């Protein structure tokens, strides 16, 4: 990544961390445009504006799990509003944000189901992720994402560009 490229297209950085039994931050899905190894336990991934990715954070201590959270975010362009999330600079447009292992597990199962149905979770309509957030947050199952809904999203996205 060159300095001129970063000025013309601001990138969102995502920090991945792995310290066994203490802290884990990993990418569940997404298509980074670049990466940088910081050390043997940390790495940065970079996403172009508009890219959607799933980020999982887990922390534990001698007594068990302290934090379990999943965020599905859209990388923002310069000047767009965004939420801050630890490990993500400068933040992103939050499509889904759930904490607690039961909700995180149901979200991971939903992502597995989308992939089994042939969808790339990074290409799923942002409105579907918001719907899934609302349903999972109140303990209900989200509606199934279908081919018609995906085709409509692809057409809508094509009209906007």
JSON list of C-alpha atoms in Angstrom, two decimals, residues 14-160:
[
{"chain": "A", "resi": 14, "resn": "UNK", "atom": "CA", "xyz": [-9.02, -4.13, 11.29]},
{"chain": "A", "resi": 15, "resn": "UNK", "atom": "CA", "xyz": [-6.64, -5.53, 13.92]},
{"chain": "A", "resi": 16, "resn": "UNK", "atom": "CA", "xyz": [-6.54, -9.30, 14.30]},
{"chain": "A", "resi": 17, "resn": "UNK", "atom": "CA", "xyz": [-5.10, -10.61, 17.57]},
{"chain": "A", "resi": 18, "resn": "UNK", "atom": "CA", "xyz": [-4.51, -14.10, 18.94]},
{"chain": "A", "resi": 19, "resn": "UNK", "atom": "CA", "xyz": [-3.31, -14.75, 22.50]},
{"chain": "A", "resi": 20, "resn": "UNK", "atom": "CA", "xyz": [-4.52, -18.24, 23.41]},
{"chain": "A", "resi": 21, "resn": "UNK", "atom": "CA", "xyz": [-7.04, -18.31, 26.29]},
{"chain": "A", "resi": 22, "resn": "UNK", "atom": "CA", "xyz": [-6.82, -14.54, 26.74]},
{"chain": "A", "resi": 23, "resn": "UNK", "atom": "CA", "xyz": [-7.83, -12.51, 23.67]},
{"chain": "A", "resi": 24, "resn": "UNK", "atom": "CA", "xyz": [-8.92, -13.39, 20.16]},
{"chain": "A", "resi": 25, "resn": "UNK", "atom": "CA", "xyz": [-10.04, -11.00, 17.45]},
{"chain": "A", "resi": 26, "resn": "UNK", "atom": "CA", "xyz": [-10.67, -12.52, 14.07]},
{"chain": "A", "resi": 27, "resn": "UNK", "atom": "CA", "xyz": [-12.37, -11.89, 10.76]},
{"chain": "A", "resi": 28, "resn": "UNK", "atom": "CA", "xyz": [-15.31, -14.22, 10.07]},
{"chain": "A", "resi": 29, "resn": "UNK", "atom": "CA", "xyz": [-15.82, -12.95, 6.52]},
{"chain": "A", "resi": 30, "resn": "UNK", "atom": "CA", "xyz": [-14.84, -10.10, 4.24]},
{"chain": "A", "resi": 31, "resn": "UNK", "atom": "CA", "xyz": [-12.45, -9.27, 1.43]},
{"chain": "A", "resi": 32, "resn": "UNK", "atom": "CA", "xyz": [-9.50, -7.14, 2.56]},
{"chain": "A", "resi": 33, "resn": "UNK", "atom": "CA", "xyz": [-7.56, -5.23, -0.09]},
{"chain": "A", "resi": 34, "resn": "UNK", "atom": "CA", "xyz": [-4.28, -5.32, 1.87]},
{"chain": "A", "resi": 35, "resn": "UNK", "atom": "CA", "xyz": [-2.76, -6.72, 5.04]},
{"chain": "A", "resi": 36, "resn": "UNK", "atom": "CA", "xyz": [0.20, -6.02, 7.26]},
{"chain": "A", "resi": 37, "resn": "UNK", "atom": "CA", "xyz": [1.78, -8.35, 9.82]},
{"chain": "A", "resi": 38, "resn": "UNK", "atom": "CA", "xyz": [2.65, -6.42, 12.99]},
{"chain": "A", "resi": 39, "resn": "UNK", "atom": "CA", "xyz": [4.15, -9.28, 14.98]},
{"chain": "A", "resi": 40, "resn": "UNK", "atom": "CA", "xyz": [3.52, -12.98, 15.53]},
{"chain": "A", "resi": 41, "resn": "UNK", "atom": "CA", "xyz": [0.25, -12.33, 17.38]},
{"chain": "A", "resi": 42, "resn": "UNK", "atom": "CA", "xyz": [-1.12, -9.28, 15.57]},
{"chain": "A", "resi": 43, "resn": "UNK", "atom": "CA", "xyz": [-1.98, -8.38, 12.01]},
{"chain": "A", "resi": 44, "resn": "UNK", "atom": "CA", "xyz": [-3.85, -5.55, 10.27]},
{"chain": "A", "resi": 45, "resn": "UNK", "atom": "CA", "xyz": [-6.31, -6.06, 7.42]},
{"chain": "A", "resi": 46, "resn": "UNK", "atom": "CA", "xyz": [-7.45, -3.12, 5.28]},
{"chain": "A", "resi": 47, "resn": "UNK", "atom": "CA", "xyz": [-10.87, -2.68, 3.66]},
{"chain": "A", "resi": 48, "resn": "UNK", "atom": "CA", "xyz": [-11.96, -0.31, 0.91]},
{"chain": "A", "resi": 49, "resn": "UNK", "atom": "CA", "xyz": [-14.96, 1.98, 1.48]},
{"chain": "A", "resi": 50, "resn": "UNK", "atom": "CA", "xyz": [-18.21, 0.06, 1.05]},
{"chain": "A", "resi": 51, "resn": "UNK", "atom": "CA", "xyz": [-16.71, -3.33, 1.92]},
{"chain": "A", "resi": 52, "resn": "UNK", "atom": "CA", "xyz": [-18.70, -5.40, 4.43]},
{"chain": "A", "resi": 53, "resn": "UNK", "atom": "CA", "xyz": [-16.97, -7.66, 6.94]},
{"chain": "A", "resi": 54, "resn": "UNK", "atom": "CA", "xyz": [-17.70, -9.70, 10.05]},
{"chain": "A", "resi": 55, "resn": "UNK", "atom": "CA", "xyz": [-15.44, -9.16, 13.07]},
{"chain": "A", "resi": 56, "resn": "UNK", "atom": "CA", "xyz": [-15.49, -11.41, 16.14]},
{"chain": "A", "resi": 57, "resn": "UNK", "atom": "CA", "xyz": [-13.97, -10.48, 19.51]},
{"chain": "A", "resi": 58, "resn": "UNK", "atom": "CA", "xyz": [-13.52, -12.85, 22.42]},
{"chain": "A", "resi": 59, "resn": "UNK", "atom": "CA", "xyz": [-11.72, -12.26, 25.70]},
{"chain": "A", "resi": 60, "resn": "UNK", "atom": "CA", "xyz": [-11.26, -14.54, 28.66]},
{"chain": "A", "resi": 61, "resn": "UNK", "atom": "CA", "xyz": [-9.44, -14.90, 31.94]},
{"chain": "A", "resi": 62, "resn": "UNK", "atom": "CA", "xyz": [-8.83, -17.64, 34.52]},
{"chain": "A", "resi": 63, "resn": "UNK", "atom": "CA", "xyz": [-12.55, -17.68, 35.35]},
{"chain": "A", "resi": 64, "resn": "UNK", "atom": "CA", "xyz": [-13.89, -18.02, 31.79]},
{"chain": "A", "resi": 65, "resn": "UNK", "atom": "CA", "xyz": [-15.25, -15.78, 29.07]},
{"chain": "A", "resi": 66, "resn": "UNK", "atom": "CA", "xyz": [-15.24, -12.05, 29.78]},
{"chain": "A", "resi": 67, "resn": "UNK", "atom": "CA", "xyz": [-16.36, -10.77, 26.35]},
{"chain": "A", "resi": 68, "resn": "UNK", "atom": "CA", "xyz": [-17.97, -12.39, 23.34]},
{"chain": "A", "resi": 69, "resn": "UNK", "atom": "CA", "xyz": [-19.07, -10.04, 20.55]},
{"chain": "A", "resi": 70, "resn": "UNK", "atom": "CA", "xyz": [-19.66, -9.99, 16.81]},
{"chain": "A", "resi": 71, "resn": "UNK", "atom": "CA", "xyz": [-19.84, -6.89, 14.64]},
{"chain": "A", "resi": 72, "resn": "UNK", "atom": "CA", "xyz": [-20.82, -6.78, 10.99]},
{"chain": "A", "resi": 73, "resn": "UNK", "atom": "CA", "xyz": [-19.69, -3.47, 9.59]},
{"chain": "A", "resi": 74, "resn": "UNK", "atom": "CA", "xyz": [-19.47, -1.59, 6.33]},
{"chain": "A", "resi": 75, "resn": "UNK", "atom": "CA", "xyz": [-16.21, 0.32, 5.80]},
{"chain": "A", "resi": 76, "resn": "UNK", "atom": "CA", "xyz": [-17.03, 4.01, 5.40]},
{"chain": "A", "resi": 77, "resn": "UNK", "atom": "CA", "xyz": [-15.78, 6.59, 2.93]},
{"chain": "A", "resi": 78, "resn": "UNK", "atom": "CA", "xyz": [-14.27, 9.86, 4.16]},
{"chain": "A", "resi": 79, "resn": "UNK", "atom": "CA", "xyz": [-16.88, 12.11, 5.76]},
{"chain": "A", "resi": 80, "resn": "UNK", "atom": "CA", "xyz": [-19.46, 9.38, 6.45]},
{"chain": "A", "resi": 81, "resn": "UNK", "atom": "CA", "xyz": [-20.77, 8.87, 9.97]},
{"chain": "A", "resi": 82, "resn": "UNK", "atom": "CA", "xyz": [-19.50, 5.78, 11.74]},
{"chain": "A", "resi": 83, "resn": "UNK", "atom": "CA", "xyz": [-19.46, 3.97, 15.06]},
{"chain": "A", "resi": 84, "resn": "UNK", "atom": "CA", "xyz": [-16.25, 3.21, 16.91]},
{"chain": "A", "resi": 85, "resn": "UNK", "atom": "CA", "xyz": [-15.32, -0.39, 17.56]},
{"chain": "A", "resi": 86, "resn": "UNK", "atom": "CA", "xyz": [-12.16, -1.47, 19.42]},
{"chain": "A", "resi": 87, "resn": "UNK", "atom": "CA", "xyz": [-9.63, -2.77, 16.90]},
{"chain": "A", "resi": 88, "resn": "UNK", "atom": "CA", "xyz": [-11.21, -1.01, 13.90]},
{"chain": "A", "resi": 89, "resn": "UNK", "atom": "CA", "xyz": [-9.84, 2.32, 12.69]},
{"chain": "A", "resi": 90, "resn": "UNK", "atom": "CA", "xyz": [-11.56, 4.68, 12.10]},
{"chain": "A", "resi": 91, "resn": "UNK", "atom": "CA", "xyz": [-14.75, 2.65, 12.70]},
{"chain": "A", "resi": 92, "resn": "UNK", "atom": "CA", "xyz": [-17.60, 1.73, 10.37]},
{"chain": "A", "resi": 93, "resn": "UNK", "atom": "CA", "xyz": [-21.29, 1.67, 9.62]},
{"chain": "A", "resi": 94, "resn": "UNK", "atom": "CA", "xyz": [-22.74, -0.87, 12.06]},
{"chain": "A", "resi": 95, "resn": "UNK", "atom": "CA", "xyz": [-25.04, -3.38, 10.36]},
{"chain": "A", "resi": 96, "resn": "UNK", "atom": "CA", "xyz": [-25.15, -5.90, 13.22]},
{"chain": "A", "resi": 97, "resn": "UNK", "atom": "CA", "xyz": [-23.68, -5.74, 16.72]},
{"chain": "A", "resi": 98, "resn": "UNK", "atom": "CA", "xyz": [-24.41, -8.47, 19.24]},
{"chain": "A", "resi": 99, "resn": "UNK", "atom": "CA", "xyz": [-22.75, -9.60, 22.44]},
{"chain": "A", "resi": 100, "resn": "UNK", "atom": "CA", "xyz": [-23.03, -12.67, 24.63]},
{"chain": "A", "resi": 101, "resn": "UNK", "atom": "CA", "xyz": [-22.08, -16.13, 23.46]},
{"chain": "A", "resi": 102, "resn": "UNK", "atom": "CA", "xyz": [-25.64, -17.38, 22.70]},
{"chain": "A", "resi": 103, "resn": "UNK", "atom": "CA", "xyz": [-26.28, -14.47, 20.31]},
{"chain": "A", "resi": 104, "resn": "UNK", "atom": "CA", "xyz": [-22.79, -14.63, 18.80]},
{"chain": "A", "resi": 105, "resn": "UNK", "atom": "CA", "xyz": [-23.22, -18.37, 18.23]},
{"chain": "A", "resi": 106, "resn": "UNK", "atom": "CA", "xyz": [-26.61, -17.86, 16.52]},
{"chain": "A", "resi": 107, "resn": "UNK", "atom": "CA", "xyz": [-25.05, -15.18, 14.30]},
{"chain": "A", "resi": 108, "resn": "UNK", "atom": "CA", "xyz": [-22.17, -17.49, 13.33]},
{"chain": "A", "resi": 109, "resn": "UNK", "atom": "CA", "xyz": [-24.73, -20.21, 12.52]},
{"chain": "A", "resi": 110, "resn": "UNK", "atom": "CA", "xyz": [-26.65, -17.70, 10.36]},
{"chain": "A", "resi": 111, "resn": "UNK", "atom": "CA", "xyz": [-23.43, -16.87, 8.47]},
{"chain": "A", "resi": 112, "resn": "UNK", "atom": "CA", "xyz": [-22.79, -20.61, 7.97]},
{"chain": "A", "resi": 113, "resn": "UNK", "atom": "CA", "xyz": [-26.35, -21.00, 6.62]},
{"chain": "A", "resi": 114, "resn": "UNK", "atom": "CA", "xyz": [-25.90, -18.10, 4.18]},
{"chain": "A", "resi": 115, "resn": "UNK", "atom": "CA", "xyz": [-22.68, -19.67, 2.89]},
{"chain": "A", "resi": 116, "resn": "UNK", "atom": "CA", "xyz": [-24.37, -23.09, 2.59]},
{"chain": "A", "resi": 117, "resn": "UNK", "atom": "CA", "xyz": [-27.09, -21.40, 0.49]},
{"chain": "A", "resi": 118, "resn": "UNK", "atom": "CA", "xyz": [-24.39, -20.08, -1.84]},
{"chain": "A", "resi": 119, "resn": "UNK", "atom": "CA", "xyz": [-24.20, -16.46, -0.66]},
{"chain": "A", "resi": 120, "resn": "UNK", "atom": "CA", "xyz": [-21.03, -14.55, 0.14]},
{"chain": "A", "resi": 121, "resn": "UNK", "atom": "CA", "xyz": [-21.86, -12.89, 3.50]},
{"chain": "A", "resi": 122, "resn": "UNK", "atom": "CA", "xyz": [-19.87, -9.81, 2.41]},
{"chain": "A", "resi": 123, "resn": "UNK", "atom": "CA", "xyz": [-22.26, -9.38, -0.55]},
{"chain": "A", "resi": 124, "resn": "UNK", "atom": "CA", "xyz": [-25.51, -9.80, 1.41]},
{"chain": "A", "resi": 125, "resn": "UNK", "atom": "CA", "xyz": [-27.80, -6.76, 1.49]},
{"chain": "A", "resi": 126, "resn": "UNK", "atom": "CA", "xyz": [-27.00, -4.44, 4.44]},
{"chain": "A", "resi": 127, "resn": "UNK", "atom": "CA", "xyz": [-30.73, -4.28, 5.20]},
{"chain": "A", "resi": 128, "resn": "UNK", "atom": "CA", "xyz": [-30.71, -8.02, 5.81]},
{"chain": "A", "resi": 129, "resn": "UNK", "atom": "CA", "xyz": [-27.91, -7.68, 8.39]},
{"chain": "A", "resi": 130, "resn": "UNK", "atom": "CA", "xyz": [-29.93, -4.96, 10.17]},
{"chain": "A", "resi": 131, "resn": "UNK", "atom": "CA", "xyz": [-32.98, -7.23, 10.13]},
{"chain": "A", "resi": 132, "resn": "UNK", "atom": "CA", "xyz": [-30.89, -10.12, 11.51]},
{"chain": "A", "resi": 133, "resn": "UNK", "atom": "CA", "xyz": [-29.54, -7.85, 14.27]},
{"chain": "A", "resi": 134, "resn": "UNK", "atom": "CA", "xyz": [-33.05, -6.84, 15.37]},
{"chain": "A", "resi": 135, "resn": "UNK", "atom": "CA", "xyz": [-34.39, -10.40, 15.34]},
{"chain": "A", "resi": 136, "resn": "UNK", "atom": "CA", "xyz": [-31.39, -12.01, 17.07]},
{"chain": "A", "resi": 137, "resn": "UNK", "atom": "CA", "xyz": [-31.26, -9.23, 19.70]},
{"chain": "A", "resi": 138, "resn": "UNK", "atom": "CA", "xyz": [-34.77, -10.15, 20.85]},
{"chain": "A", "resi": 139, "resn": "UNK", "atom": "CA", "xyz": [-34.22, -13.92, 20.66]},
{"chain": "A", "resi": 140, "resn": "UNK", "atom": "CA", "xyz": [-36.06, -14.58, 17.39]},
{"chain": "A", "resi": 141, "resn": "UNK", "atom": "CA", "xyz": [-34.81, -16.25, 14.24]},
{"chain": "A", "resi": 142, "resn": "UNK", "atom": "CA", "xyz": [-34.21, -13.97, 11.24]},
{"chain": "A", "resi": 143, "resn": "UNK", "atom": "CA", "xyz": [-36.10, -14.61, 8.02]},
{"chain": "A", "resi": 144, "resn": "UNK", "atom": "CA", "xyz": [-34.14, -16.60, 5.49]},
{"chain": "A", "resi": 145, "resn": "UNK", "atom": "CA", "xyz": [-32.20, -14.55, 2.92]},
{"chain": "A", "resi": 146, "resn": "UNK", "atom": "CA", "xyz": [-33.43, -15.48, -0.54]},
{"chain": "A", "resi": 147, "resn": "UNK", "atom": "CA", "xyz": [-32.33, -15.26, -4.16]},
{"chain": "A", "resi": 148, "resn": "UNK", "atom": "CA", "xyz": [-35.05, -12.68, -4.96]},
{"chain": "A", "resi": 149, "resn": "UNK", "atom": "CA", "xyz": [-33.94, -10.43, -2.11]},
{"chain": "A", "resi": 150, "resn": "UNK", "atom": "CA", "xyz": [-30.32, -10.75, -3.20]},
{"chain": "A", "resi": 151, "resn": "UNK", "atom": "CA", "xyz": [-31.15, -10.02, -6.85]},
{"chain": "A", "resi": 152, "resn": "UNK", "atom": "CA", "xyz": [-33.10, -6.91, -5.78]},
{"chain": "A", "resi": 153, "resn": "UNK", "atom": "CA", "xyz": [-30.11, -5.74, -3.69]},
{"chain": "A", "resi": 154, "resn": "UNK", "atom": "CA", "xyz": [-27.72, -6.29, -6.61]},
{"chain": "A", "resi": 155, "resn": "UNK", "atom": "CA", "xyz": [-30.01, -4.29, -8.95]},
{"chain": "A", "resi": 156, "resn": "UNK", "atom": "CA", "xyz": [-30.41, -1.49, -6.38]},
{"chain": "A", "resi": 157, "resn": "UNK", "atom": "CA", "xyz": [-26.65, -1.34, -5.85]},
{"chain": "A", "resi": 158, "resn": "UNK", "atom": "CA", "xyz": [-26.12, -1.20, -9.64]},
{"chain": "A", "resi": 159, "resn": "UNK", "atom": "CA", "xyz": [-28.53, 1.73, -10.03]},
{"chain": "A", "resi": 160, "resn": "UNK", "atom": "CA", "xyz": [-26.73, 3.73, -7.33]}
]
